[in-house]
């Protein structure tokens, strides 16, 4: 029997990329490939790249470099590089030149064409490098999706971003905003719920500016879409990301407050606490507006929890500006904060702004931000002790014999219980708190619940070389086999 061909996808960056890798996996599986967990076993390796910060790119280039020796030992292995990094100006050529063993380079807009690129590479043996600027083809997304995000299903509602925050590469690599028609989204959500998924996460770079059309051609706002996604029967959760504070409307907050299924954990990136910096970032809000939105959320959704993104060391940021960022953190009492050092991105306005902040100052500010973040989160977490929360059970760890689940706020909790709780909503009491980590115990009587074992494909853990250290041995063996094979071939030819 012919050995099945194997694929490995290495995913970098945000949830959008995680979901797009599920689409790439769908294409590969429809071509007869099955997944594997390291490159020594793979017939094709796909890099789904990110360009948001310099360190993401450095890591990806390093990883593509690591494949050189594997490709030497396995010359038939196909290497493809797609996603945000490839979409940047001149990057496709640079990748092909620097890494001549890469076979396919494709951009963010031609993900659906990957099937053609792969077939072309296999049938002609020639390299394929195609980057398009056509944003509308993102809508051609009725493709197979191989979902591996457990109980959660990602659903794209829109692509691209029109905001042009001055630090951000996204509008350049993801193009202008294009919204999917509402009915396509609702059909997808309905199907996912009927398949048993328990959480739907709506994805877009700036979901609040969703502007779709309904079946009669009328415009549909994000608030209307959310309310319609909330309208299905059964028990499920809805999350969405990412919100822009300038566009999060009162109407949307009302829909969340009245909804049955929409989670009260909201990601609301503030980026900076200084009006001066927000202005040069081109964020179109000031801290007064941000606080007004936070207060409205608190008033209408009393058990809401906020999370945020913050950039430190943006050009021109003084100590005084940074202290204002610490101030907004104390005000919003975030449940989670993703803090980043500002990273220069080629072609963005901030790249050439005066008064760039030196690395040492950025590091020092980031570490102060992390200290305050911990202080806020530890305090909030300590207050959870003894309380009972509804938890969606997401996975079971065999080695630790523990269940992992998430609260409505998005916070993770672990607790003992049988494996068939995965996919269930349970009440869990917080019985132990260690810094920001919480442990619980099931507060329901499991006997009265009709638990059935459900299967959800969990995220696949991958690496370039096998985790057990056997990688180099396999490679040496492959290289030796290839040498013997070539010898045989040349002997046969000379006969
Ligand atoms: N440097 C640092 N952080 C950035 N982000 C976006 N661009 C940059 C950059 N050039 C951060 C923002 C955004 C998150 C996804 O990444 O905080 O919300
Ligand atoms: Fe980047 Fe701003 Fe668009 Fe978010 S809203 S993707 S930070 S440009």
Short mmCIF file of C-alpha atoms in Angstrom, two decimals, residues 12 59 105 114 324 397 402 430 487:
data_model
loop_
_atom_site.label_atom_id
_atom_site.label_comp_id
_atom_site.label_asym_id
_atom_site.label_seq_id
_atom_site.Cartn_x
_atom_site.Cartn_y
_atom_site.Cartn_z
CA UNK A 12 2.68 32.21 13.38
CA UNK A 59 11.76 33.73 14.03
CA UNK A 105 5.35 31.62 -2.14
CA UNK A 114 -3.09 27.37 -2.83
CA UNK A 324 -0.74 57.71 31.52
CA UNK A 397 -5.06 16.26 29.70
CA UNK A 402 -7.16 17.30 34.50
CA UNK A 430 -12.77 28.15 42.41
CA UNK A 487 24.14 5.42 -6.77
#
